[in-house]
Coordinates of C-alpha atoms in Angstrom, one line a residue:
X1 CA 15.8 -0.4 19.9
X2 CA 18.6 -2.2 21.6
X3 CA 21.9 -2.9 19.8
X4 CA 21.3 -6.6 19.7
X5 CA 18.0 -6.0 17.8
X6 CA 19.5 -4.0 15.0
X7 CA 20.2 -6.5 12.2
X8 CA 21.4 -5.0 8.9
X9 CA 22.9 -8.0 7.0
X10 CA 21.2 -11.3 6.3
X11 CA 22.0 -14.2 4.0
X12 CA 19.4 -16.7 2.9
X13 CA 18.6 -19.4 0.3
X14 CA 15.4 -18.8 -1.7
X15 CA 13.6 -21.4 -3.8
X16 CA 10.6 -20.7 -6.1
X17 CA 8.0 -23.3 -7.0
X18 CA 7.9 -25.8 -9.9
X19 CA 5.4 -25.2 -12.6
X20 CA 2.6 -27.9 -12.7
X21 CA 2.5 -30.5 -15.4
X22 CA 0.0 -30.3 -18.2
X23 CA -2.6 -33.1 -18.3
X24 CA -2.9 -35.8 -21.0
X25 CA -6.5 -36.6 -20.1
X26 CA -8.9 -37.7 -22.8
X27 CA -12.6 -36.9 -22.5
X28 CA -14.7 -39.8 -21.3
X29 CA -18.5 -39.4 -21.0
X30 CA -21.5 -41.6 -21.6
X31 CA -23.0 -41.2 -25.1
X32 CA -20.0 -39.2 -26.3
X33 CA -17.6 -41.4 -28.4
X34 CA -14.1 -40.3 -28.8
X35 CA -14.4 -37.1 -26.8
X36 CA -10.9 -36.0 -27.6
X37 CA -8.2 -34.4 -25.5
X38 CA -9.2 -32.1 -22.7
X39 CA -6.2 -32.1 -20.4
X40 CA -5.7 -28.7 -18.6
X41 CA -2.6 -26.6 -18.1
X42 CA -0.4 -26.8 -15.1
X43 CA -0.4 -24.0 -12.5
X44 CA 2.4 -21.5 -12.2
X45 CA 4.9 -22.1 -9.5
X46 CA 5.1 -19.6 -6.6
X47 CA 7.4 -16.6 -6.8
X48 CA 9.7 -15.4 -4.0
X49 CA 9.0 -11.7 -3.7
X50 CA 10.8 -9.0 -1.8
X51 CA 8.3 -6.3 -0.5
X52 CA 9.1 -2.9 1.1
X53 CA 7.5 -2.2 4.4
X54 CA 7.8 1.3 5.9
X55 CA 7.0 0.0 9.4
X56 CA 10.2 -2.0 9.5
X57 CA 13.5 -0.5 10.6
X58 CA 15.7 -3.6 10.7
X59 CA 16.1 -7.1 9.3
X60 CA 15.7 -8.7 12.8
X61 CA 12.7 -10.7 11.7
X62 CA 14.7 -12.5 9.1
X63 CA 17.8 -13.2 11.3
X64 CA 16.9 -16.9 11.7
X65 CA 15.1 -17.5 8.4
X66 CA 17.8 -19.1 6.3
X67 CA 15.5 -20.9 3.8
X68 CA 12.5 -19.4 2.0
X69 CA 10.4 -21.7 -0.2
X70 CA 7.4 -20.8 -2.4
X71 CA 4.7 -23.3 -3.2
X72 CA 4.6 -25.6 -6.3
X73 CA 2.0 -25.2 -9.0
X74 CA -0.7 -27.9 -9.2
X75 CA -1.0 -30.2 -12.2
X76 CA -3.6 -29.7 -14.8
X77 CA -6.7 -32.0 -14.8
X78 CA -9.6 -33.0 -17.0
X79 CA -12.1 -30.7 -18.5
X80 CA -9.4 -28.3 -19.4
X81 CA -9.0 -27.4 -15.8
X82 CA -5.9 -25.4 -15.0
X83 CA -4.0 -26.3 -11.9
X84 CA -3.8 -23.9 -9.0
X85 CA -0.9 -21.5 -8.9
X86 CA 1.7 -22.1 -6.2
X87 CA 1.7 -19.8 -3.2
X88 CA 4.1 -16.9 -3.4
X89 CA 6.6 -16.4 -0.6
X90 CA 6.7 -12.8 0.4
X91 CA 9.7 -11.4 2.3
X92 CA 9.0 -8.0 3.9
X93 CA 12.0 -5.7 4.3
X94 CA 12.6 -2.1 5.5
X95 CA 13.1 0.6 2.9
X96 CA 16.7 1.0 1.8
X97 CA 17.3 -2.7 1.5
X98 CA 19.8 -3.8 -1.2
X99 CA 19.4 -7.3 -2.5
X100 CA 22.6 -9.0 -3.9
X101 CA 23.4 -12.3 -5.5
X102 CA 25.6 -13.9 -2.9
X103 CA 27.6 -15.9 -5.4
X104 CA 28.5 -13.0 -7.8
X105 CA 28.0 -10.1 -5.3
X106 CA 26.0 -8.3 -8.1
X107 CA 23.3 -6.0 -6.9
X108 CA 19.9 -7.4 -8.2
X109 CA 17.7 -4.4 -7.1
X110 CA 16.9 -2.1 -4.2
X111 CA 13.7 -1.5 -2.3
X112 CA 13.0 2.2 -1.7
X113 CA 9.2 2.6 -1.6
X114 CA 6.5 1.3 0.7
X115 CA 4.6 -1.6 -0.9
X116 CA 7.2 -2.0 -3.7
X117 CA 7.5 -5.6 -4.8
X118 CA 10.3 -7.3 -6.8
X119 CA 10.6 -10.9 -7.8
X120 CA 13.9 -12.4 -6.7
X121 CA 13.2 -16.0 -7.7
X122 CA 10.6 -16.6 -10.4
X123 CA 8.2 -19.5 -10.2
X124 CA 8.2 -22.0 -13.1
X125 CA 5.6 -21.7 -15.7
X126 CA 2.9 -24.4 -15.9
X127 CA 3.1 -26.9 -18.8
X128 CA 0.4 -26.8 -21.5
X129 CA -2.2 -29.6 -21.5
X130 CA -2.7 -32.0 -24.4
X131 CA -5.7 -30.1 -25.9
X132 CA -3.3 -27.4 -27.1
X133 CA -1.7 -29.9 -29.4
X134 CA -4.7 -31.4 -31.2
X135 CA -4.8 -30.8 -35.0
X136 CA -6.5 -32.3 -38.0
X137 CA -3.6 -34.7 -38.4
X138 CA -3.1 -35.4 -34.7
X139 CA -6.6 -35.6 -33.2
X140 CA -5.7 -37.5 -30.0
X141 CA -2.3 -36.2 -28.7
X142 CA -1.3 -38.3 -25.7
X143 CA 1.4 -36.0 -24.5
X144 CA 1.6 -32.7 -22.6
X145 CA 4.3 -30.3 -21.5
X146 CA 6.0 -30.6 -18.1
X147 CA 6.2 -27.6 -16.0
X148 CA 9.3 -25.4 -16.0
X149 CA 11.5 -26.2 -13.0
X150 CA 11.9 -24.0 -10.0
X151 CA 14.6 -21.4 -9.5
X152 CA 16.9 -21.2 -6.5
X153 CA 19.6 -18.9 -5.4
X154 CA 21.5 -17.5 -2.5
X155 CA 20.8 -13.9 -1.8
X156 CA 22.2 -11.3 0.6
X157 CA 20.0 -8.5 2.1
X158 CA 21.9 -5.4 3.1
X159 CA 20.1 -2.6 4.9
X160 CA 21.3 0.9 4.1
X161 CA 19.5 3.3 6.5
X162 CA 17.6 6.1 4.8
X163 CA 18.3 9.4 6.7
X164 CA 18.7 13.0 5.8
X165 CA 21.7 13.8 8.0
X166 CA 24.5 11.4 8.9
X167 CA 26.8 12.0 11.9
X168 CA 30.5 11.3 11.2
X169 CA 33.3 11.5 13.8
X170 CA 35.9 9.8 15.9
X171 CA 34.8 7.7 18.9
X172 CA 33.7 9.9 21.9
X173 CA 33.1 12.9 19.7
X174 CA 29.6 13.4 21.1
X175 CA 27.6 12.0 18.2
X176 CA 25.2 9.9 20.4
X177 CA 24.8 12.7 22.9
X178 CA 23.8 15.1 20.1
X179 CA 21.3 12.6 18.7
X180 CA 19.8 12.1 22.2
X181 CA 19.4 15.8 22.6
X182 CA 18.0 16.7 19.2
X183 CA 15.7 13.6 18.9
X184 CA 13.8 11.2 21.2
X185 CA 16.3 8.4 20.4
X186 CA 18.0 6.8 23.4
X187 CA 21.4 5.7 22.2
X188 CA 23.9 4.2 24.7
X189 CA 26.2 7.0 26.1
X190 CA 29.3 6.4 28.2
X191 CA 32.8 7.9 28.7
X192 CA 34.7 5.3 26.8
X193 CA 35.4 4.7 23.1
X194 CA 33.1 2.7 20.8
X195 CA 30.1 3.0 23.0
X196 CA 28.0 2.9 19.9
X197 CA 28.2 -0.5 18.2
X198 CA 25.2 -0.3 16.0
X199 CA 23.6 2.6 14.0
X200 CA 20.9 4.7 15.7
X201 CA 18.2 6.7 14.0
X202 CA 16.3 9.7 15.4
X203 CA 13.7 12.2 14.0
X204 CA 14.6 15.8 14.6
X205 CA 11.5 18.0 15.1
X206 CA 11.6 21.4 13.4
X207 CA 9.3 24.3 13.2
X208 CA 5.7 24.1 11.8
X209 CA 5.5 20.4 12.5
X210 CA 8.3 19.6 10.0
X211 CA 11.1 17.1 10.7
X212 CA 14.1 15.3 9.3
X213 CA 15.9 12.1 10.1
X214 CA 19.4 11.9 11.6
X215 CA 21.6 8.8 11.7
X216 CA 24.4 8.1 14.2
X217 CA 27.0 5.4 13.2
X218 CA 29.8 3.9 15.2
X219 CA 33.0 6.0 15.4
X220 CA 35.6 6.0 12.7
X221 CA 39.4 6.0 13.5
X222 CA 42.4 6.4 11.2
X223 CA 43.0 3.2 9.4
X224 CA 39.4 2.0 9.4
X225 CA 39.9 1.1 5.7
X226 CA 42.4 -1.6 6.9
X227 CA 39.9 -2.9 9.5
X228 CA 41.1 -0.9 12.5
X229 CA 38.5 -0.2 15.2
X230 CA 35.1 -1.4 13.9
X231 CA 36.3 -0.9 10.3
X232 CA 34.0 0.9 7.9
X233 CA 31.4 -1.8 7.8
X234 CA 28.8 0.7 9.0
X235 CA 29.6 3.5 6.5
X236 CA 27.0 2.2 4.1
X237 CA 24.4 3.6 6.5
X238 CA 25.4 7.2 5.5
X239 CA 25.8 6.5 1.8
X240 CA 22.2 7.7 1.3
X241 CA 22.3 10.8 3.5
X242 CA 22.0 14.2 1.9
X243 CA 24.3 15.8 4.4
X244 CA 27.4 14.6 6.3
X245 CA 27.7 16.3 9.7
X246 CA 31.2 16.0 11.0
X247 CA 31.5 16.2 14.8
X248 CA 34.9 17.0 16.2
X249 CA 35.3 17.7 19.9
X250 CA 36.7 21.1 21.1
X251 CA 39.5 19.4 23.0
X252 CA 40.9 17.7 19.9
X253 CA 44.6 18.5 19.3
X254 CA 44.1 19.5 15.7
X255 CA 40.5 19.9 14.5
X256 CA 41.5 20.4 10.8
X257 CA 43.6 17.3 10.8
X258 CA 40.9 15.2 12.4
X259 CA 38.5 16.4 9.7
X260 CA 40.9 15.5 7.0
X261 CA 41.5 12.0 8.4
X262 CA 37.7 11.4 8.5
X263 CA 37.4 12.7 4.9
X264 CA 40.2 10.4 3.7
X265 CA 38.5 7.4 5.3
X266 CA 35.3 8.2 3.5
X267 CA 37.2 8.7 0.3
X268 CA 38.8 5.3 0.6
X269 CA 35.5 3.7 1.3
X270 CA 33.6 5.4 -1.6
X271 CA 34.9 8.4 -3.4
X272 CA 31.3 9.5 -4.3
X273 CA 30.7 10.3 -0.7
X274 CA 32.9 13.4 -1.0
X275 CA 30.3 14.8 -3.4
X276 CA 27.8 15.2 -0.6
X277 CA 27.1 18.4 1.4
X278 CA 29.4 18.6 4.4
X279 CA 29.2 20.6 7.6
X280 CA 31.6 20.6 10.6
X281 CA 30.4 21.0 14.2
X282 CA 32.9 21.6 17.0
X283 CA 31.2 19.8 19.9
X284 CA 31.8 20.1 23.7
X285 CA 32.4 23.8 23.1
X286 CA 31.1 24.7 26.6
X287 CA 34.7 23.9 27.7
X288 CA 36.0 26.9 25.7
X289 CA 36.0 30.5 26.8
X290 CA 35.6 33.3 24.2
X291 CA 39.3 33.8 23.8
X292 CA 39.9 30.1 22.9
X293 CA 36.9 30.2 20.6
X294 CA 38.3 33.2 18.8
X295 CA 41.7 31.5 18.4
X296 CA 40.1 28.2 17.0
X297 CA 37.9 30.2 14.7
X298 CA 40.9 32.0 13.2
X299 CA 42.5 28.6 12.4
X300 CA 39.3 27.1 11.0
X301 CA 38.6 30.2 8.8
X302 CA 42.1 29.8 7.3
X303 CA 42.4 26.0 6.9
X304 CA 38.9 24.5 6.8
X305 CA 37.2 24.3 3.4
X306 CA 33.6 24.0 4.7
X307 CA 31.4 25.9 7.1
X308 CA 31.5 25.2 10.8
X309 CA 29.7 25.9 14.0
X310 CA 30.4 25.6 17.8
X311 CA 27.8 23.7 19.8
X312 CA 27.4 22.0 23.2
X313 CA 24.9 19.2 23.5
X314 CA 25.1 19.1 27.3
X315 CA 24.8 22.9 27.8
X316 CA 22.2 23.2 25.0
X317 CA 24.3 25.8 23.2
X318 CA 23.9 26.4 19.4
X319 CA 21.4 23.6 18.9
X320 CA 18.7 25.8 17.5
X321 CA 21.1 27.4 15.1
X322 CA 22.4 24.0 14.1
X323 CA 18.8 22.8 13.2
X324 CA 18.2 26.0 11.2
X325 CA 21.5 25.4 9.3
X326 CA 20.7 21.8 8.5
X327 CA 17.2 22.5 7.5
X328 CA 18.5 25.3 5.1
X329 CA 21.0 22.9 3.6
X330 CA 18.4 20.2 3.1
X331 CA 16.0 22.5 1.3
X332 CA 18.7 24.2 -0.8

């Protein structure tokens, strides 16, 4: 999927259908005098429904759909005939989509399962026909209920990618390269910063036909919370990950300091993210000889609070061990 086709944020105006009016019809038939009321009920207005679809990965199909309208309920008619219900408007979204009320920014609900349906704008109920109101003292009611009016609101759809492992690191740390080596994903890779502008997903194949999903997001820099770089707009895509995999290049001036900066940016975005499992990978380690590796290991053993590993995506070093470690962490 190209970067332009990844859409993870959409605003739209949704409108349900009006309920149909009840009928005030009075029965008229040859040889039947004073047939009495027989007005039917109005039909229900159509709902606007959000439905999960596991075959979708982005909100691209909704990018240019700003107004969604459901059908109105039909009016009741003679013979106690109920009007037809309005047609529901179904909006299909990928799993992990959060639906918010745009005006209040409150979360209405989240879609996490395939086929899951939630009503975001409820159709109006149809009005009752006049035959409901007949009685011994009012045998010919000439009134009926109107249908309940439609509901309309502005909503925001936010996609939060569902993955098992999220890659976190500074620009040019080797996240996209690692994703391209471990999975069949084809992220954009180049020797300049902020090559990745949109999240990328890949499926990592493991032993015995097992697999897990890995997500790569744009690089984070110090001050992202203040909007520097690309900000932390994309951090929501790793909120649902079980494991945060920190990538720090071997040529970094201070590996521990870089890790602490990344951790601080995550804390400022959402403190709950620090409760996730964390693992550090020193990437581009094919540039290191054994002596340098030993020196760096001594520093990391002393100052780093989490486990770490040396890998090289280009030289294919340590990748099998990394997959073993991630699989173990996921299943623990």
